[in-house]
CSV table of C-alpha atoms and ligand atoms in Angstrom, one decimal:
chain,number,residue,atom,x,y,z
A,1,MET,CA,122.4,109.5,61.7
A,2,ASN,CA,126.0,110.7,61.3
A,3,GLN,CA,128.4,110.3,58.4
A,4,ASN,CA,130.1,107.2,59.8
A,5,SER,CA,127.0,105.3,60.4
A,6,LEU,CA,126.1,105.5,56.7
A,7,HIS,CA,129.2,103.4,55.9
A,8,GLN,CA,128.4,100.7,58.4
A,9,PRO,CA,126.8,97.5,57.2
A,10,LEU,CA,123.0,97.7,57.2
A,11,SER,CA,122.5,95.2,60.0
A,12,ARG,CA,124.8,97.2,62.3
A,13,ARG,CA,122.9,100.3,61.5
A,14,GLN,CA,119.6,98.6,62.1
A,15,SER,CA,120.7,97.3,65.5
A,16,ALA,CA,122.0,100.7,66.5
A,17,TRP,CA,118.5,102.1,65.7
A,18,ARG,CA,116.9,99.4,67.7
A,19,ALA,CA,119.0,100.3,70.7
A,20,ILE,CA,118.3,104.0,70.4
A,21,LEU,CA,114.7,103.9,69.4
A,22,PRO,CA,113.3,103.3,72.9
A,23,VAL,CA,115.3,106.2,74.2
A,24,LEU,CA,114.0,108.5,71.4
A,25,LEU,CA,110.5,107.4,72.1
A,26,SER,CA,110.7,108.0,75.8
A,27,LEU,CA,112.2,111.5,75.4
A,28,PRO,CA,109.0,113.4,74.6
A,29,PHE,CA,107.5,111.9,77.8
A,30,ALA,CA,110.3,112.9,80.1
A,31,GLY,CA,109.3,115.8,82.3
A,32,VAL,CA,106.0,116.2,80.5
A,33,ALA,CA,104.3,118.2,83.3
A,34,VAL,CA,107.0,120.9,83.4
A,35,ALA,CA,107.5,121.1,79.7
A,36,GLN,CA,103.8,121.3,79.0
A,37,SER,CA,103.1,124.6,80.6
A,38,ALA,CA,106.2,126.2,79.1
A,39,SER,CA,105.3,124.9,75.7
A,40,GLN,CA,101.7,126.2,76.2
A,41,GLU,CA,103.0,129.6,76.9
A,42,ALA,CA,105.3,129.5,73.9
A,43,GLY,CA,102.4,128.5,71.7
A,44,LYS,CA,100.2,131.2,73.1
A,45,GLN,CA,102.9,133.8,72.4
A,46,ILE,CA,103.4,132.7,68.7
A,47,ALA,CA,99.6,132.8,68.2
A,48,ALA,CA,99.3,136.3,69.6
A,49,GLN,CA,102.6,137.9,68.5
A,50,GLY,CA,104.3,135.7,65.9
A,51,THR,CA,108.1,135.2,66.2
A,52,ALA,CA,111.2,137.2,66.0
A,53,GLN,CA,112.1,135.4,62.8
A,54,GLY,CA,109.3,137.2,61.0
A,55,VAL,CA,106.3,134.8,61.3
A,56,ALA,CA,103.1,136.8,61.6
A,57,ALA,CA,100.8,136.4,64.5
A,58,CYS,CA,98.5,133.4,63.7
A,59,ALA,CA,95.6,135.3,65.3
A,60,SER,CA,95.8,138.1,62.7
A,61,CYS,CA,94.4,135.7,60.1
A,62,HIS,CA,92.9,132.8,62.0
A,63,GLY,CA,91.1,135.0,64.6
A,64,ALA,CA,91.8,136.0,68.1
A,65,LYS,CA,90.7,132.6,69.5
A,66,GLY,CA,91.6,130.5,66.4
A,67,GLU,CA,87.9,130.6,65.4
A,68,GLY,CA,88.6,131.2,61.7
A,69,ASN,CA,86.4,133.2,59.4
A,70,ALA,CA,85.2,133.2,55.8
A,71,ALA,CA,88.7,133.3,54.4
A,72,PHE,CA,90.8,131.4,56.9
A,73,PRO,CA,90.2,127.9,58.4
A,74,ARG,CA,89.7,127.7,62.1
A,75,LEU,CA,92.4,126.1,64.3
A,76,ALA,CA,90.7,126.1,67.7
A,77,GLY,CA,89.7,122.6,68.9
A,78,THR,CA,91.4,120.9,65.9
A,79,GLY,CA,93.5,117.8,66.8
A,80,GLU,CA,97.1,118.5,67.9
A,81,ALA,CA,98.7,115.8,65.7
A,82,TYR,CA,96.8,117.0,62.7
A,83,LEU,CA,97.7,120.6,63.1
A,84,GLN,CA,101.4,119.7,63.7
A,85,ALA,CA,101.3,117.5,60.5
A,86,GLN,CA,99.9,120.4,58.5
A,87,LEU,CA,102.6,122.8,59.7
A,88,GLU,CA,105.2,120.1,58.7
A,89,ALA,CA,103.6,119.7,55.3
A,90,PHE,CA,103.5,123.5,54.6
A,91,GLY,CA,107.1,123.7,56.0
A,92,ASN,CA,108.5,121.0,53.6
A,93,GLY,CA,106.4,122.1,50.7
A,94,SER,CA,104.3,118.9,50.3
A,95,ARG,CA,101.2,121.0,51.1
A,96,LYS,CA,101.2,124.0,48.9
A,97,ASN,CA,99.9,127.4,49.9
A,98,PRO,CA,101.6,130.8,49.2
A,99,VAL,CA,100.6,132.3,52.5
A,100,MET,CA,101.3,129.4,54.9
A,101,GLN,CA,104.4,127.9,53.4
A,102,PRO,CA,106.8,130.7,54.1
A,103,MET,CA,105.6,131.1,57.7
A,104,ALA,CA,105.7,127.3,58.4
A,105,GLU,CA,109.3,127.2,57.0
A,106,LYS,CA,110.4,129.7,59.6
A,107,LEU,CA,108.9,127.8,62.6
A,108,THR,CA,111.2,125.3,64.4
A,109,PRO,CA,109.8,121.9,65.2
A,110,GLU,CA,109.4,123.0,68.8
A,111,GLN,CA,107.5,126.1,67.8
A,112,ARG,CA,105.2,124.0,65.5
A,113,LEU,CA,104.5,121.6,68.4
A,114,ALA,CA,103.9,124.4,70.8
A,115,VAL,CA,101.4,126.3,68.6
A,116,ALA,CA,99.6,123.1,67.6
A,117,ALA,CA,99.3,122.1,71.2
A,118,TYR,CA,98.0,125.6,72.0
A,119,TYR,CA,95.3,125.7,69.4
A,120,SER,CA,94.2,122.1,69.9
A,121,ARG,CA,93.3,123.0,73.5
A,122,LEU,CA,91.3,126.1,72.7
A,123,PRO,CA,87.5,125.5,72.7
A,124,ALA,CA,85.9,125.2,69.2
A,125,PRO,CA,83.8,128.3,68.5
A,126,MET,CA,80.1,128.0,69.1
A,127,SER,CA,77.4,129.7,67.1
A,128,VAL,CA,73.8,129.1,66.2
A,129,SER,CA,73.4,125.8,64.4
A,130,ASP,CA,71.9,125.8,61.0
A,131,MET,CA,71.3,122.1,60.9
A,132,ALA,CA,67.5,122.3,60.7
A,133,SER,CA,67.8,124.0,57.3
A,134,ALA,CA,69.8,121.1,55.8
A,135,LYS,CA,67.2,119.2,53.8
A,136,PRO,CA,67.7,115.4,53.6
A,137,ALA,CA,67.3,115.7,49.8
A,138,ASP,CA,70.3,118.0,49.6
A,139,ALA,CA,73.1,116.5,47.6
A,140,GLY,CA,75.6,117.9,50.1
A,141,ALA,CA,73.7,116.6,53.2
A,142,TRP,CA,73.3,113.2,51.6
A,143,LEU,CA,77.0,112.8,50.8
A,144,ALA,CA,77.9,114.0,54.2
A,145,THR,CA,75.6,111.6,56.1
A,146,ARG,CA,75.1,108.7,53.7
A,147,GLY,CA,77.9,108.7,51.2
A,148,ARG,CA,77.3,107.0,47.9
A,149,GLY,CA,77.0,103.2,48.0
A,150,LYS,CA,77.4,102.5,44.3
A,151,ASP,CA,80.8,104.3,44.2
A,152,GLN,CA,81.9,102.8,47.6
A,153,LEU,CA,82.1,106.3,48.9
A,154,PRO,CA,81.7,106.4,52.7
A,155,ALA,CA,79.7,109.2,54.4
A,156,CYS,CA,82.0,112.0,55.4
A,157,ALA,CA,80.4,111.8,58.9
A,158,GLN,CA,81.8,108.2,59.2
A,159,CYS,CA,85.3,109.7,59.6
A,160,HIS,CA,84.7,113.3,60.5
A,161,GLY,CA,82.0,112.6,63.1
A,162,PRO,CA,78.4,113.6,63.4
A,163,GLY,CA,77.9,117.2,62.4
A,164,GLY,CA,81.5,117.4,61.1
A,165,SER,CA,82.8,117.8,64.7
A,166,GLY,CA,86.0,115.9,64.1
A,167,VAL,CA,87.1,112.6,65.7
A,168,GLY,CA,90.1,112.1,67.9
A,169,THR,CA,93.4,113.6,66.7
A,170,THR,CA,93.4,112.2,63.1
A,171,PHE,CA,90.1,113.3,61.6
A,172,PRO,CA,89.8,117.1,61.6
A,173,PRO,CA,86.5,119.0,62.1
A,174,LEU,CA,84.7,120.2,59.0
A,175,ALA,CA,81.8,122.1,60.5
A,176,GLY,CA,82.1,125.9,59.8
A,177,LEU,CA,85.1,125.7,57.6
A,178,PRO,CA,84.8,128.2,54.7
A,179,ALA,CA,83.3,126.6,51.6
A,180,ALA,CA,86.0,127.8,49.3
A,181,TYR,CA,88.6,126.3,51.7
A,182,ILE,CA,86.9,122.9,51.7
A,183,THR,CA,86.6,123.0,47.9
A,184,ALA,CA,90.3,123.9,47.5
A,185,GLN,CA,91.4,121.1,49.8
A,186,LEU,CA,89.4,118.4,47.9
A,187,GLN,CA,90.7,119.7,44.6
A,188,ALA,CA,94.3,119.7,46.1
A,189,TRP,CA,94.0,116.0,46.9
A,190,LYS,CA,92.8,115.4,43.3
A,191,ALA,CA,95.8,117.4,42.0
A,192,GLY,CA,98.4,116.0,44.4
A,193,THR,CA,99.3,119.4,45.8
A,194,ARG,CA,98.3,118.4,49.4
A,195,PRO,CA,100.0,115.3,51.0
A,196,PRO,CA,97.8,112.2,51.0
A,197,GLY,CA,97.5,112.1,54.8
A,198,PRO,CA,96.8,108.9,56.8
A,199,MET,CA,96.3,105.9,54.4
A,200,ALA,CA,95.5,108.3,51.6
A,201,LEU,CA,91.9,108.2,52.8
A,202,MET,CA,91.1,111.7,51.5
A,203,VAL,CA,92.7,111.0,48.1
A,204,SER,CA,90.3,108.1,47.4
A,205,VAL,CA,87.4,110.1,48.7
A,206,ALA,CA,88.2,113.2,46.6
A,207,LYS,CA,88.7,111.2,43.4
A,208,LYS,CA,85.1,110.0,43.7
A,209,LEU,CA,83.6,113.5,44.0
A,210,SER,CA,82.6,115.5,40.9
A,211,ASP,CA,82.8,119.3,40.9
A,212,PRO,CA,79.0,119.6,41.7
A,213,ASP,CA,79.5,117.0,44.6
A,214,ILE,CA,82.3,119.1,46.0
A,215,SER,CA,80.4,122.4,45.8
A,216,ALA,CA,77.4,120.7,47.5
A,217,VAL,CA,79.3,119.1,50.3
A,218,ALA,CA,81.5,122.2,50.9
A,219,ALA,CA,78.3,124.4,51.2
A,220,TYR,CA,76.8,121.9,53.6
A,221,TYR,CA,79.7,121.8,56.0
A,222,ALA,CA,80.3,125.6,55.7
A,223,ALA,CA,76.8,126.2,57.0
A,224,LEU,CA,77.1,123.8,60.0
A,225,ALA,CA,78.0,125.4,63.3
A,226,PRO,CA,81.1,124.1,64.9
A,227,SER,CA,80.4,121.8,67.8
A,228,ALA,CA,82.0,121.9,71.2
A,229,GLY,CA,85.0,119.9,70.1
A,230,PRO,CA,86.2,116.6,68.6
A,231,VAL,CA,84.4,113.4,69.5
A,232,ALA,CA,86.8,111.3,71.7
A,233,VAL,CA,87.7,108.1,69.8
A,234,ALA,CA,87.1,105.9,72.8
A,235,GLN,CA,83.4,107.0,73.1
A,236,THR,CA,82.5,106.6,69.5
A,237,GLY,CA,82.6,102.8,69.4
A,238,THR,CA,83.4,100.9,66.1
A,239,LYS,CA,84.0,101.9,62.6
A,240,LYS,CA,85.8,105.3,62.8
A,241,GLY,CA,88.2,105.4,60.0
A,242,GLN,CA,87.1,102.1,58.5
A,243,PRO,CA,85.3,102.9,55.3
B,301,HEC,C1,98.4,136.0,56.6
B,301,HEC,C2,97.4,135.1,57.0
B,301,HEC,C3,97.8,133.9,57.8
B,301,HEC,C4,98.6,133.9,59.0
B,301,HEC,C5,99.3,135.0,59.7
B,301,HEC,C6,98.6,132.5,59.4
B,301,HEC,N1,97.9,131.7,58.6
B,301,HEC,FE1,97.6,129.7,58.8
B,301,HEC,N2,96.4,129.7,57.1
B,301,HEC,C7,96.2,130.8,56.3
B,301,HEC,C8,95.5,130.4,55.0
B,301,HEC,C9,95.1,131.3,53.9
B,301,HEC,C10,95.3,129.0,55.2
B,301,HEC,C11,94.6,128.0,54.2
B,301,HEC,C12,95.7,127.3,53.4
B,301,HEC,C13,95.1,126.4,52.4
B,301,HEC,O1,94.2,126.8,51.6
B,301,HEC,O2,95.7,125.3,52.3
B,301,HEC,C14,95.9,128.6,56.5
B,301,HEC,C15,95.9,127.3,56.9
B,301,HEC,C16,96.5,126.9,58.1
B,301,HEC,C17,96.5,125.5,58.6
B,301,HEC,C18,95.8,124.3,58.0
B,301,HEC,C19,94.4,124.2,58.7
B,301,HEC,C20,93.7,122.9,58.3
B,301,HEC,O3,92.6,122.8,58.8
B,301,HEC,O4,94.3,122.0,57.7
B,301,HEC,C21,97.2,125.5,59.8
B,301,HEC,C22,97.4,124.4,60.7
B,301,HEC,C23,97.6,126.9,60.0
B,301,HEC,N3,97.2,127.7,59.0
B,301,HEC,C24,98.3,127.3,61.1
B,301,HEC,C25,98.8,128.6,61.3
B,301,HEC,C26,99.7,129.0,62.4
B,301,HEC,C27,100.1,128.1,63.6
B,301,HEC,C28,100.0,130.3,62.3
B,301,HEC,C29,100.9,131.2,63.1
B,301,HEC,C30,102.2,130.7,63.3
B,301,HEC,C31,99.3,130.8,61.0
B,301,HEC,N4,98.6,129.7,60.5
B,301,HEC,C32,99.3,132.1,60.5
B,301,HEC,C33,96.6,132.1,56.5
B,301,HEC,C34,97.4,132.5,57.6
B,302,HEC,C1,87.6,107.1,55.4
B,302,HEC,C2,87.7,108.3,56.3
B,302,HEC,C3,87.3,109.6,55.7
B,302,HEC,C4,86.2,109.9,55.0
B,302,HEC,C5,85.1,109.0,54.6
B,302,HEC,C6,86.2,111.3,54.7
B,302,HEC,N1,87.4,111.9,55.2
B,302,HEC,FE1,88.0,113.9,55.0
B,302,HEC,N2,89.7,113.5,56.0
B,302,HEC,C7,90.1,112.2,56.5
B,302,HEC,C8,91.4,112.3,57.1
B,302,HEC,C9,92.2,111.2,57.7
B,302,HEC,C10,91.8,113.7,57.0
B,302,HEC,C11,93.1,114.3,57.4
B,302,HEC,C12,94.0,114.3,56.2
B,302,HEC,C13,95.4,114.9,56.6
B,302,HEC,O1,95.9,114.5,57.7
B,302,HEC,O2,95.9,115.6,55.7
B,302,HEC,C14,90.7,114.4,56.3
B,302,HEC,C15,90.7,115.7,56.0
B,302,HEC,C16,89.6,116.4,55.3
B,302,HEC,C17,89.7,117.8,55.0
B,302,HEC,C18,90.7,118.8,55.4
B,302,HEC,C19,90.3,119.6,56.6
B,302,HEC,C20,91.2,120.8,56.9
B,302,HEC,O3,91.0,121.3,58.0
B,302,HEC,O4,92.1,121.1,56.0
B,302,HEC,C21,88.5,118.1,54.3
B,302,HEC,C22,88.1,119.4,53.8
B,302,HEC,C23,87.8,116.8,54.2
B,302,HEC,N3,88.5,115.8,54.9
B,302,HEC,C24,86.5,116.7,53.6
B,302,HEC,C25,85.8,115.5,53.5
B,302,HEC,C26,84.5,115.4,52.9
B,302,HEC,C27,83.8,116.5,52.3
B,302,HEC,C28,84.2,114.0,53.0
B,302,HEC,C29,83.0,113.4,52.4
B,302,HEC,C30,82.7,113.6,51.0
B,302,HEC,C31,85.2,113.4,53.7
B,302,HEC,N4,86.2,114.3,54.0
B,302,HEC,C32,85.2,112.0,54.0
B,302,HEC,C33,89.3,111.0,56.4
B,302,HEC,C34,88.1,110.9,55.8
């Protein structure tokens, strides 16, 4: 919006927006096929080499294939819209992290999009599943798969998919994320140092979890092997995202 438009009456500004909105919405879809491979290449390059503006190669921390490790969360196979939103949030400071904030600030919106698209299309890492060792009586396994009725706390799996595989582009995978990372994210939602995300779903979940709950559920998901990729929303039927 330019300087002049701010001085126009509200109704005129609104109708101007109404006229321009369809154009804005159609822009990302213009020439998608050509743009896509160029953007894929750009994303791949940032991942492997960083940028000329001083952003470090993502791969140096998140792994050569975005698989993550004990200290850094995985990015491979995580939803594109979710990854992009996290980079926005680090970039504008609403999600706080001393390592990621300065890097995200230096990425342009196009670079964030490109690198999010790149990682979302990489296959989630596979390793030997440890599911058999999760006992049903485990506090962590119980919260993850059953929730807690008396507190109206839905099972994590209801939104994050069976085995923490992730669902669609909104619900990120949890399987195989470092326990310390999961713990820090849940505490961040309690403390308000990570943006609330869609419908503040995680804020209300986190507020119902005690410290022992958080340790238990973080240990449970950290021990699960990542699955092949997010469950497609269309195949999962009802209830996803509806606590
Ligand atoms: C020096 C190490 C380092 C580098 C290089 C790095 N990251 Fe990160 N990244 C981290 C850490 C640490 C976290 C965890 C932040 C937190 O605890 O909130 C993280 C978290 C993230 C997240 C949030 C993941 C989630 O599941 O919510 C995204 C997205 C991300 N990084 C993308 C990138 C991209 C894209 C690049 C390359 C441009 C990159 N990172 C480079 C260390 C790094
Ligand atoms: C009602 C739906 C819902 C339920 C139930 C739910 N989540 Fe989430 N969760 C979300 C959404 C949506 C996000 C993405 C938030 C964002 O975009 O910042 C998320 C994100 C997360 C993240 C961040 C992942 C990352 O890569 O940074 C963690 C960790 C997490 N949830 C853990 C849990 C745990 C543990 C439980 C169960 C105790 C749980 N969630 C239950 C909806 C849910």
